[in-house]
Coordinates of C-alpha atoms and ligand atoms in Angstrom, one line a residue:
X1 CA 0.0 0.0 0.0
X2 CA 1.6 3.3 -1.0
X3 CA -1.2 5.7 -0.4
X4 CA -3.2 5.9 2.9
X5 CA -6.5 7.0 2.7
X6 CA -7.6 9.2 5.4
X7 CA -9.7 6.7 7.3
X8 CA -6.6 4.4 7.2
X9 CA -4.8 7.5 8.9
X10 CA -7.1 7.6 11.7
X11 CA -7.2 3.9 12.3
X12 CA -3.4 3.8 12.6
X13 CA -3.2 6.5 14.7
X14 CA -5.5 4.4 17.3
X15 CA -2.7 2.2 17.4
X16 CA 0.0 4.6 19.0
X17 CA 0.9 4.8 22.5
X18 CA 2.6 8.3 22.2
X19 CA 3.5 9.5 25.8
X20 CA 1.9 12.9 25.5
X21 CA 1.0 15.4 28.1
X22 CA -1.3 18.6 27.9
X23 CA -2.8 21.2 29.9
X24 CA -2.2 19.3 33.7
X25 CA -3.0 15.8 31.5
X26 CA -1.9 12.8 30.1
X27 CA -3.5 11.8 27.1
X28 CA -4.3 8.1 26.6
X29 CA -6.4 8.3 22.9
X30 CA -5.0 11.2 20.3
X31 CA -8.6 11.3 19.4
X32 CA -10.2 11.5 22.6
X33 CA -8.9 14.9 23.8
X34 CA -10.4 18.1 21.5
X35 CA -6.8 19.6 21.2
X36 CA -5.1 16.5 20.1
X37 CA -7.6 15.5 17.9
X38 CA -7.8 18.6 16.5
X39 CA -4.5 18.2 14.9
X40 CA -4.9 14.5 13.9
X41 CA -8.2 15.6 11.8
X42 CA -6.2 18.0 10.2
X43 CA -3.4 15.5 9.3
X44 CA -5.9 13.4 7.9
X45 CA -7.5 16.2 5.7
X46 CA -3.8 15.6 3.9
X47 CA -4.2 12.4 3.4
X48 CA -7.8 12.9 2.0
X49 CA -6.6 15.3 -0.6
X50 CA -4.3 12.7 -2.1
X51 CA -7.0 10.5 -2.9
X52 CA -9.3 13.3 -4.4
X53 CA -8.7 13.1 -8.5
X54 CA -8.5 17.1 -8.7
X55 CA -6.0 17.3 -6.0
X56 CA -3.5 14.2 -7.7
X57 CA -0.8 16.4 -9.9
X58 CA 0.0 18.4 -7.0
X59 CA -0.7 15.5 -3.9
X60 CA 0.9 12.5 -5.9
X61 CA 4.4 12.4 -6.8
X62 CA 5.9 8.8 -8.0
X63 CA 8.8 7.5 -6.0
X64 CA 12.3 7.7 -7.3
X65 CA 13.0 4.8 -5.3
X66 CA 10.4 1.9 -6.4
X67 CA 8.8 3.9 -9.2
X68 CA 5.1 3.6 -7.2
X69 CA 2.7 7.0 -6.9
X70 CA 3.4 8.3 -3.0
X71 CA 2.3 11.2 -1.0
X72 CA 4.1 14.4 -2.1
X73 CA 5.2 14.8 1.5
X74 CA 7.2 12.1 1.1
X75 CA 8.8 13.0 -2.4
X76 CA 12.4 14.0 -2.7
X77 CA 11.9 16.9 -5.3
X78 CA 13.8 15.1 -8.5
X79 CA 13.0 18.4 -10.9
X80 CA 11.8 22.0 -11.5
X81 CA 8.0 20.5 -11.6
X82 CA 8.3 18.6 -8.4
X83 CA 9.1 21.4 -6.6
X84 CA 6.7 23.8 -8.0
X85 CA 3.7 21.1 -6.9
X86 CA 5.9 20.9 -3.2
X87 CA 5.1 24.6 -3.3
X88 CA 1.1 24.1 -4.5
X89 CA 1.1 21.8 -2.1
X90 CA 1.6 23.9 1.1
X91 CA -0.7 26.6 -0.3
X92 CA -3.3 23.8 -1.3
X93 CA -3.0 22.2 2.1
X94 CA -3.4 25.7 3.8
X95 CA -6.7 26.2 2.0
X96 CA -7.8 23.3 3.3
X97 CA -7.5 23.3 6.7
X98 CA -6.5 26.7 8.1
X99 CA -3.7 25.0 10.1
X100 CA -0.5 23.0 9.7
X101 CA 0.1 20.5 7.5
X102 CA 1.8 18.6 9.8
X103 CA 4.1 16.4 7.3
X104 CA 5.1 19.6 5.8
X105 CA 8.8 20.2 8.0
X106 CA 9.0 16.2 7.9
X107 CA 9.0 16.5 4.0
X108 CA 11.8 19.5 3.9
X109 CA 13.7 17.4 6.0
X110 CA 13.9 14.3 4.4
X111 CA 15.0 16.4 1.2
X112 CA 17.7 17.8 3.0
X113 CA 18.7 14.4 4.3
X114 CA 18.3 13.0 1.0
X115 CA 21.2 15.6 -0.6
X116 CA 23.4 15.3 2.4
X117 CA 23.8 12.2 2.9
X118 CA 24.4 11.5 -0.7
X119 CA 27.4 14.0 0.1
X120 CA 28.6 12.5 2.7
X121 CA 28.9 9.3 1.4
X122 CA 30.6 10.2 -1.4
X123 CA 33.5 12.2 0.2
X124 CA 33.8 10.0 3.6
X125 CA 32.7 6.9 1.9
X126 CA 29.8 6.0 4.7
X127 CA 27.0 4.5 3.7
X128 CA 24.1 7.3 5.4
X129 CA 22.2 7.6 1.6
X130 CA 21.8 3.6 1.7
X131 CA 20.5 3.4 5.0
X132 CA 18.2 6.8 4.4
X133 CA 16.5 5.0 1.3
X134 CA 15.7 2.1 2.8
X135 CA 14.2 4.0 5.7
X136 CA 12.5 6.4 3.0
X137 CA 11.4 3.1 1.0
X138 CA 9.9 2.0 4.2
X139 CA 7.9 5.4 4.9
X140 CA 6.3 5.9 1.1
X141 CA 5.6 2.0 1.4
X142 CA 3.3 2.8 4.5
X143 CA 2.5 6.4 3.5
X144 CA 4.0 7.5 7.0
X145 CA 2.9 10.8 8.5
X146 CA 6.8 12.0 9.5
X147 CA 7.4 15.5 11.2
X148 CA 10.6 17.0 11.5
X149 CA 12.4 18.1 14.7
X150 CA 15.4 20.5 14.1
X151 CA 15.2 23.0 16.7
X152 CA 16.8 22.5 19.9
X153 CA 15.7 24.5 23.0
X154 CA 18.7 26.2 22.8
X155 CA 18.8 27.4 26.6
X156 CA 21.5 31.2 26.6
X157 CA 21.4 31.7 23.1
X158 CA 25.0 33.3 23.7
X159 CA 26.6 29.9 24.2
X160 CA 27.4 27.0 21.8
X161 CA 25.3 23.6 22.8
X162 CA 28.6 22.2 24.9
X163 CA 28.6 25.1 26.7
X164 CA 25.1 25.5 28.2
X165 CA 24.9 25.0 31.7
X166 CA 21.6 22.6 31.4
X167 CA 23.2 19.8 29.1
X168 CA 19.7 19.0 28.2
X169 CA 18.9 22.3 26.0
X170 CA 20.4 20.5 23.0
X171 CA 19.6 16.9 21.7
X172 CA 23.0 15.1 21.9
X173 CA 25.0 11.5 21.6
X174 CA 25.2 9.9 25.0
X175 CA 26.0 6.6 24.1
X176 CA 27.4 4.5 20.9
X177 CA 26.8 1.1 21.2
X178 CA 27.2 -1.9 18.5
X179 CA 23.6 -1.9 17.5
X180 CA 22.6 1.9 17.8
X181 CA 23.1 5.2 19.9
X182 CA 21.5 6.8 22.7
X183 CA 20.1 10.4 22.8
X184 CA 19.1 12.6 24.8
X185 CA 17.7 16.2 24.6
X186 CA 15.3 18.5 23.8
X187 CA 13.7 19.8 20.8
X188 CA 10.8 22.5 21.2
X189 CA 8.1 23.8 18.8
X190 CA 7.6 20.4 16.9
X191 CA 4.7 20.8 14.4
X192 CA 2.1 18.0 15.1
X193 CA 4.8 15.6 16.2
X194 CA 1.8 13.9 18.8
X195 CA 0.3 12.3 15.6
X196 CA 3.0 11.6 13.2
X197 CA 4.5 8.0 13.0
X198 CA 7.4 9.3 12.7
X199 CA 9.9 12.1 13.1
X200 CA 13.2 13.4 11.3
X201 CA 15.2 14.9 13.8
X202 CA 18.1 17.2 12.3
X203 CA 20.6 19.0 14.1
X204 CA 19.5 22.6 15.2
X205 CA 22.2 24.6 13.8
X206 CA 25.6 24.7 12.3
X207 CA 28.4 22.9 14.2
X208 CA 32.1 22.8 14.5
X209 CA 34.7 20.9 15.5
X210 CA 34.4 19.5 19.0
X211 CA 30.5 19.4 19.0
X212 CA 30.8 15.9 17.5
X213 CA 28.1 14.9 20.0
X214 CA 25.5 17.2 18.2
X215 CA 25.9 16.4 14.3
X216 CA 23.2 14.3 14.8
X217 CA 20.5 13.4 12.3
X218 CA 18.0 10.2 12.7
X219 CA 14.4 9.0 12.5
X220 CA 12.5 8.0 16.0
X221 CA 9.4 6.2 16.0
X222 CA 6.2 7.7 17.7
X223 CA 6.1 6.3 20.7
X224 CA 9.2 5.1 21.3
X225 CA 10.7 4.4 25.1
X226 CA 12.1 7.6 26.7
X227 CA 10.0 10.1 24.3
X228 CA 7.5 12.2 26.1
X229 CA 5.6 15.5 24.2
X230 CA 4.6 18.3 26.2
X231 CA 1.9 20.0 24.0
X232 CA 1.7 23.5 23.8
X233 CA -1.4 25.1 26.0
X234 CA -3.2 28.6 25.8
X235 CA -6.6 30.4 25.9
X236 CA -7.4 28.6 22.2
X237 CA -6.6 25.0 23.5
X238 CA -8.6 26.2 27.3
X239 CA -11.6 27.1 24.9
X240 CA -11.4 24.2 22.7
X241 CA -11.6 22.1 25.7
X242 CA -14.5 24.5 27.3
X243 CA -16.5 24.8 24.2
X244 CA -18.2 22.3 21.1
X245 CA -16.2 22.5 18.2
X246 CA -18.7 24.6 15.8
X247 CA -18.4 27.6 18.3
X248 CA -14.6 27.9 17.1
X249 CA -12.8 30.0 14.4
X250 CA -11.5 27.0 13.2
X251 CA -14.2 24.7 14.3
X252 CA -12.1 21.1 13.5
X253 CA -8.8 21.6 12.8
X254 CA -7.7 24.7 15.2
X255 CA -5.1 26.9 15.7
X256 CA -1.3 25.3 15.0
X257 CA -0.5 22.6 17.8
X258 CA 3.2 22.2 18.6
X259 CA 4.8 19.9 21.5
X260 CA 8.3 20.4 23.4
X261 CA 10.0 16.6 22.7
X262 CA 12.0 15.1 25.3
X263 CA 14.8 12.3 24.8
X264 CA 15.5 10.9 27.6
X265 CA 18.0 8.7 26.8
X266 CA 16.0 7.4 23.5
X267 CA 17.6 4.1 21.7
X268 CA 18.2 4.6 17.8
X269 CA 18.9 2.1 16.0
X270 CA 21.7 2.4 13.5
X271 CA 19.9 1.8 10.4
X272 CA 17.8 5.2 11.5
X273 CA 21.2 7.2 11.9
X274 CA 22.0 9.5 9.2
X275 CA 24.7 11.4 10.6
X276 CA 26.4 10.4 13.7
X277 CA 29.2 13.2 14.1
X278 CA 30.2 14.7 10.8
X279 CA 30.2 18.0 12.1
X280 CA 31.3 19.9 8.5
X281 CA 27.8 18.5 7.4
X282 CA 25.6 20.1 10.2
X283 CA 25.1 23.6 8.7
X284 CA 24.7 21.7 5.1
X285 CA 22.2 20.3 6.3
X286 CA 20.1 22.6 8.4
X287 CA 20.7 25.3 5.2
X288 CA 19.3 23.0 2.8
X289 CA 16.4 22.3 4.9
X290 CA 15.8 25.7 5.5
X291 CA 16.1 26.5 1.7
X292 CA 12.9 24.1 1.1
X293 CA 11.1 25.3 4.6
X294 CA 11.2 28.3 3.7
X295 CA 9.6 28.5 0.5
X296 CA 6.9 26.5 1.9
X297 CA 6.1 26.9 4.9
X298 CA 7.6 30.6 5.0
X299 CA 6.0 31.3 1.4
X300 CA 3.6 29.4 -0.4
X301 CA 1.3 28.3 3.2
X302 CA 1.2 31.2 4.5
X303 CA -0.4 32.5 1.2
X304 CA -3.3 29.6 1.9
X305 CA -3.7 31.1 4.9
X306 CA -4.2 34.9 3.6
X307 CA -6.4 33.4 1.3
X308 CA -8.7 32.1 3.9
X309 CA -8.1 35.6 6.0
X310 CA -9.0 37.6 2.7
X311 CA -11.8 35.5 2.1
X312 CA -13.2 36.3 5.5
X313 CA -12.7 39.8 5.5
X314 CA -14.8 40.2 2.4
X315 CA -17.4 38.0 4.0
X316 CA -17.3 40.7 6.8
X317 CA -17.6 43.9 4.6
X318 CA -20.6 42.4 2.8
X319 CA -22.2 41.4 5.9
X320 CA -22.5 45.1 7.2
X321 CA -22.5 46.6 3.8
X322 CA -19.6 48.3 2.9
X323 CA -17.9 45.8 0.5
X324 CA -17.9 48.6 -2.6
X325 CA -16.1 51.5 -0.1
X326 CA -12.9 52.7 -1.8
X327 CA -11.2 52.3 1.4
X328 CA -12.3 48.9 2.3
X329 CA -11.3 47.8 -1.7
X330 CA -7.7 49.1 -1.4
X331 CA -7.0 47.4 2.2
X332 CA -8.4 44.0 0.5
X333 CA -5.9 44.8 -2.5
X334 CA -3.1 45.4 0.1
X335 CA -3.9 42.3 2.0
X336 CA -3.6 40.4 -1.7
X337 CA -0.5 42.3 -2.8
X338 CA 1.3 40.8 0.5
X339 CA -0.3 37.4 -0.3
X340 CA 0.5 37.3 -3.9
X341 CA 4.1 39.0 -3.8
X342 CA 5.0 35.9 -1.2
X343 CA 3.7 33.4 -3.5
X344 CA 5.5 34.5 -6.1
X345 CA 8.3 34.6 -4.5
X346 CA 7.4 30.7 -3.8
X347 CA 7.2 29.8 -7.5
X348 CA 10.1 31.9 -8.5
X349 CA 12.1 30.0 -5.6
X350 CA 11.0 26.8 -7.3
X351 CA 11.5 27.7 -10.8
X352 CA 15.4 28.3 -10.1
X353 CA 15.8 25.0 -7.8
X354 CA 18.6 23.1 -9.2
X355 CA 20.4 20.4 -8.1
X356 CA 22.3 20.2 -5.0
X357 CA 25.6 19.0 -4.9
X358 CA 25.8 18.1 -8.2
X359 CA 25.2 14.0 -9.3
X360 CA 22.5 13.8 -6.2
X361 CA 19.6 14.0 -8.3
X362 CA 18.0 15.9 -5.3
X363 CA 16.6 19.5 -6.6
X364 CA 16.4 22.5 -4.4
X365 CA 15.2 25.7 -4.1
X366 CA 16.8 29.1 -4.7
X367 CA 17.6 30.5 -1.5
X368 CA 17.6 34.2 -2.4
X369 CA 13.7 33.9 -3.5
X370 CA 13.2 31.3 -0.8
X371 CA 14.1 33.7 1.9
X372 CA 12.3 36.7 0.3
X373 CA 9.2 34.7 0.3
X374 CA 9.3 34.1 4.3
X375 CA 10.6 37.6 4.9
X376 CA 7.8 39.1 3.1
X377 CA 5.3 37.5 4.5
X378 CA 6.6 37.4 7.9
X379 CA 6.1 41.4 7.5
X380 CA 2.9 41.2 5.4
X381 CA 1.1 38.4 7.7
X382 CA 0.9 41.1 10.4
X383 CA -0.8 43.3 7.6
X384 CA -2.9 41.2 6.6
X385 CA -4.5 40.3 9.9
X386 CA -4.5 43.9 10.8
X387 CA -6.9 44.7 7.7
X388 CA -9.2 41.8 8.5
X389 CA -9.0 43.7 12.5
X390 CA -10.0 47.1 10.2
X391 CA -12.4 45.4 8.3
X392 CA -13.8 42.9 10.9
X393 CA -14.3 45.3 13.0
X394 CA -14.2 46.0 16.8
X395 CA -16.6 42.7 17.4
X396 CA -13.5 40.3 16.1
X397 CA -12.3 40.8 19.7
X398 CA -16.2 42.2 21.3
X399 CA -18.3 39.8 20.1
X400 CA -20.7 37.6 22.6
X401 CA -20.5 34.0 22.5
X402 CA -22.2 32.8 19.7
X403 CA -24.5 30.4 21.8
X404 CA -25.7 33.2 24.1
X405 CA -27.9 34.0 20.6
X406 CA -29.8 31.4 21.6
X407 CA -30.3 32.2 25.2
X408 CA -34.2 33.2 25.9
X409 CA -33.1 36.1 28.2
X410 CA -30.1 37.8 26.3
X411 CA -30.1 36.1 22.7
X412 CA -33.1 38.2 21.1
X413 CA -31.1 41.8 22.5
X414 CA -28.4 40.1 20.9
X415 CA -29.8 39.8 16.9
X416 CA -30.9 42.9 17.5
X417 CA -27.6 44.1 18.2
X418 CA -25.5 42.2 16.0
X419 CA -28.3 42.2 12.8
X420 CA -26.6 44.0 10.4
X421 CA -27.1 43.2 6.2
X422 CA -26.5 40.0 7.7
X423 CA -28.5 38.0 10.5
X424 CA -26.7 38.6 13.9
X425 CA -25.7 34.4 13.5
X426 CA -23.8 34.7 10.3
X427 CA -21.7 37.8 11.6
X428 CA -20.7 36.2 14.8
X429 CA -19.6 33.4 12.7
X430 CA -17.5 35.7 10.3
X431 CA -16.6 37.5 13.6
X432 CA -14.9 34.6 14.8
X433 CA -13.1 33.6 11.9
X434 CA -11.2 36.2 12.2
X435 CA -10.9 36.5 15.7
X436 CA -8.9 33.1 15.2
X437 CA -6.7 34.6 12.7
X438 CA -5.7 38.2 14.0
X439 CA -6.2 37.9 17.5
X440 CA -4.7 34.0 17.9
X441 CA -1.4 32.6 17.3
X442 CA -1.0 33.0 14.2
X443 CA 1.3 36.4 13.8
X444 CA 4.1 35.0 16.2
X445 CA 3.4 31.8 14.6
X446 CA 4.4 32.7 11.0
X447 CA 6.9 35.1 12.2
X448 CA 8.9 32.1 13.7
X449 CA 8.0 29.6 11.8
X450 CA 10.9 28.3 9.4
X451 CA 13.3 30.8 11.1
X452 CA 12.9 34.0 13.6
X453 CA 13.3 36.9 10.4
X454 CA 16.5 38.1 11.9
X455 CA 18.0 35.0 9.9
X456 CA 16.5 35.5 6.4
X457 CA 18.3 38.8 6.7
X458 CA 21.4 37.2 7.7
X459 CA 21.1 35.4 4.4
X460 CA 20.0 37.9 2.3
X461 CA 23.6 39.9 3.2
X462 CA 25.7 36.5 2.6
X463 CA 23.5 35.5 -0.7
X464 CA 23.8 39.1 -2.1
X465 CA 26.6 40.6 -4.2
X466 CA 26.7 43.9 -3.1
X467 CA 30.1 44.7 -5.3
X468 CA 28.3 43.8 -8.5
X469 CA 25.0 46.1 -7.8
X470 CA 27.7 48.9 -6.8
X471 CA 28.9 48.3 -10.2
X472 CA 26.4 48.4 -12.0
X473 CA 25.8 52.1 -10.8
X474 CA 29.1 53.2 -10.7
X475 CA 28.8 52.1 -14.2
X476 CA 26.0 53.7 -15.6
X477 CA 26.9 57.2 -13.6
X478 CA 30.1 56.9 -15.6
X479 CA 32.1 56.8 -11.7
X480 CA 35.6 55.5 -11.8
X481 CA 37.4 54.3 -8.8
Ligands
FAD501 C1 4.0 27.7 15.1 C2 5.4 27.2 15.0 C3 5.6 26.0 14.5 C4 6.9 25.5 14.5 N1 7.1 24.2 14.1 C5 8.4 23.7 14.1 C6 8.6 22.3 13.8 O1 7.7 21.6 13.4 N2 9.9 21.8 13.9 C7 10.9 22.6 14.3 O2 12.0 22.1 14.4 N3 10.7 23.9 14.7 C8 9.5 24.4 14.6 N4 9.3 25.7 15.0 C9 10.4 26.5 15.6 C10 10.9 27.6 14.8 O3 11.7 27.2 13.7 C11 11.6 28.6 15.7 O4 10.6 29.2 16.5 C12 12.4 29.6 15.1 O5 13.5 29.0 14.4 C13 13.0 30.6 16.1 O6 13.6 29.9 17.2 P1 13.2 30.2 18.7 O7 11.7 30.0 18.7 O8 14.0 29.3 19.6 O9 13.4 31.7 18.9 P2 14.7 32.4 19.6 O10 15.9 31.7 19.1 O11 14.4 32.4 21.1 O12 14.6 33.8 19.0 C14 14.1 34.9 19.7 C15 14.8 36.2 19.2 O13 16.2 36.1 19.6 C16 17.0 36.3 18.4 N5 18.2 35.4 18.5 C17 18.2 34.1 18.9 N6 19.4 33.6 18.9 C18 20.2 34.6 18.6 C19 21.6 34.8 18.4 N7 22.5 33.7 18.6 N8 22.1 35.9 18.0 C20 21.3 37.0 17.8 N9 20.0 36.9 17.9 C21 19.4 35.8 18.3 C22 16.1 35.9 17.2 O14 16.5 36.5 16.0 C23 14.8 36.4 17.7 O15 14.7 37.8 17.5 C24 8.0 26.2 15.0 C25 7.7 27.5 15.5 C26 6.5 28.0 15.5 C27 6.2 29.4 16.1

């Protein structure tokens, strides 16, 4: 079986015994609590749109290992094409549920995998790219949901992972034995790891020599011994649990729900060990997996997102009438300029992939239009949720709860309050759409999302010749040294 239909999905997933706390409890049944299940609906949503026909150019890709159709997310991007659908597929995924798709960092991770450890094996003659296909064969086989796990929690961001006075802030070797290793550490932030068979887990950062203990890349099963997930908890994840789902901005698939992983001391294997102390390869590859993160998830999903933001801010302006205002048109053309730009960006970043190193057959993106995607949007998200605010209106953050409509003391002062061109129910609705999007997580969430902005700047200086554009002036203002 190479493609999992959703309901398969959700079946497997009864099968896990992840060891996952949230909110003051221990979760038993993924399903059973509304957070958790919240994000394993969502994942299954990407495993429904591979089996709709529409959805199959940009959801199916055929494996470059066995030939057989397999989820994009599990696709090493062989050519131009693939990674323009990688890119429609974080938009498409966006659309369709408002939230993560939770394969999404697994997928730029095992790309980056895939071109380094075809590297490293052919200038330290290991055998990593043998023993990453077979795993890879393994997970398109079983159409695996697999997250990826790359950043550490990092403790005083001054000092290098050996130095950090709370060993535990970076995953790390602790023990090489004959039939595997033993980490330990923790890695913070991780995208719907609760629910995915499996996770990549890549170093955190560029290392150097010394830090041997660090270069570390390997897949861990879900619920494997010594890995607990600490989900993330806030007033979304206190109302989900308070509230039925079809009061919610996002009524089934939430907000974005992250977990803080901790190894303590996890076995691996050694035919899940990818890198095991190469420390020249580190950077590699944590720079190529940000390269495809960030025209994805930096670019083209946040685009699916604005979509849906844009979408409901026009749903708004109708609903009290002032959809054909100059005003309201221009900051609904300003909310698409930021939208489109990014998505461009996206495209263009997949249009000049190429192949990285050389002989791999592994295509990337371009980095320069990769990072401008995620910069852009990093600044433009906040723009765009601050129109649908404008637009929305002060009952985005005001509004009743929507049941109290219904209450036989307050709810009929309510519709009269709230009636507007449209009934009092449909506004609250629209109301709380995009309460979920500009008053919820989701600002800090793309802003950090694939790399605090302060790093896409940092490339933008070492990607950019400066010399050459100073030339090109000097040149044209006839200016000679
Ligand atoms: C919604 C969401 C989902 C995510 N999903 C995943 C996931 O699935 N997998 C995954 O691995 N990660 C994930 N992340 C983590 C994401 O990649 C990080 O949040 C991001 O890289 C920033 O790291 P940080 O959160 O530790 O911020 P920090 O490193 O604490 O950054 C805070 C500030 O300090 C600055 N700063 C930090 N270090 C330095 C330094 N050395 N020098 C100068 N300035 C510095 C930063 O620029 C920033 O301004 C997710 C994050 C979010 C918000």
């Amino acid at each position: 079986m190479a493609l999992k239909t959703a309901k398969e999905y959700l079946e497997s997933i009864e099968k896990m015994v992840p060891r996952v706390y949230i909110g003051g409890k221990w979760v038993k049944n993924l399903l059973e609590h509304p957070v958790t299940r919240s994000m394993v609906m969502a994942n299954s949503v990407i495993y429904g749109l591979a089996e709709d026909p529409s959805h199959k150019e940009v959801m199916v890709a055929k494996s470059h290992l066995t030939g057989e159709p397999i989820n994009r997310n599990l696709n090493v991007a062989r050519n131009i094409h693939d990674l323009d659908m990688r890119q429609e597929m974080a938009l498409l995924t966006s659309q369709a549920v408002g939230t993560c798709n939770y394969r999404c960092v697994g997928c730029d991770a095992l790309n980056s995998l895939a071109s380094t450890t075809w590297e490293m094996d052919q200038t330290l003659g290991t055998n990593y790219n043998e023993r990453f296909n077979k795993w890879l064969a393994y997970a398109q086989a079983n159409d695996l949901a697999v997250s990826g796990a790359i950043t550490d929690a990092k403790g005083d961001r001054k000092k290098r992972p050996s130095q950090q006075d709370e060993p535990d802030t970076f995953v790390r070797l602790v023990e090489k034995r004959s039939d595997g290793i033993v980490v330990r550490g923790i890695k913070v932030s991780q995208s719907g790891a609760i629910g995915s068979h499996e996770t990549l887990v890549l170093p955190g950062g560029a290392l150097r020599e010394g830090e041997e203990a660090f270069a570390l890349a390997f897949a861990v099963q879900n619920s494997a011994p010594g890995l607990t997930y600490i989900c993330q908890y806030n007033a979304y994840s206190a109302e989900r649990e308070m509230y039925p789902e079809e009061e919610l901005g996002n009524p089934i698939y939430g907000q974005r729900e992250t977990s803080t992983m901790y190894f303590d001391n996890v076995f691996i294997p050694w035919e899940r060990v990818f890198h095991c102390g190469e420390t020249k390869y580190s950077g590699r590859m944590v720079t190529r997996f940000a390269k495809a993160h960030r025209m994805n998830c930096g670019g083209a999903c946040k685009v699916g997102f604005a979509d849906l933001i844009i979408g409901g801010t026009l749903l708004a302006a109708e609903s009290i009438g002032v959809e054909k205002v100059p005003h309201i048109q221009e900051k609904i053309i300003d909310m698409l300029r930021y939208s489109e730009t990014s998505h461009a960006c996206a495209i263009a970043a997949a249009m000049r992939g190429r192949e990285e190193p050389k002989g791999s057959g592994v295509f990337l993106p371009d980095d320069l239009f990769g990072n401008a995607a995620k910069l852009n949007i990093a600044h433009g998200f906040y723009e765009i949720i601050k129109n649908a605010g404008d637009i929305g209106g002060g009952l985005v953050v005001t509004m009743p709860r929507q049941k109290d409509l219904q209450d036989p003391d307050v709810g009929p002062m309510l519709k009269k309050a709230f009636a507007a061109v449209a009934p009092a129910e449909k506004r609250l609705k629209i109301a709380k759409f995009l309460q979920h999007w500009s008053a919820g997580l989701h600002g800090p969430g793309t802003w950090h999302g694939a790399g605090a902005p302060q790093t896409q700047r940092f490339m933008f200086t070492v990607l950019t010749d400066f010399e050459a554009k100073k030339n090109l002036a000097k040149k044209l203002m006839g200016l000679k040294d």
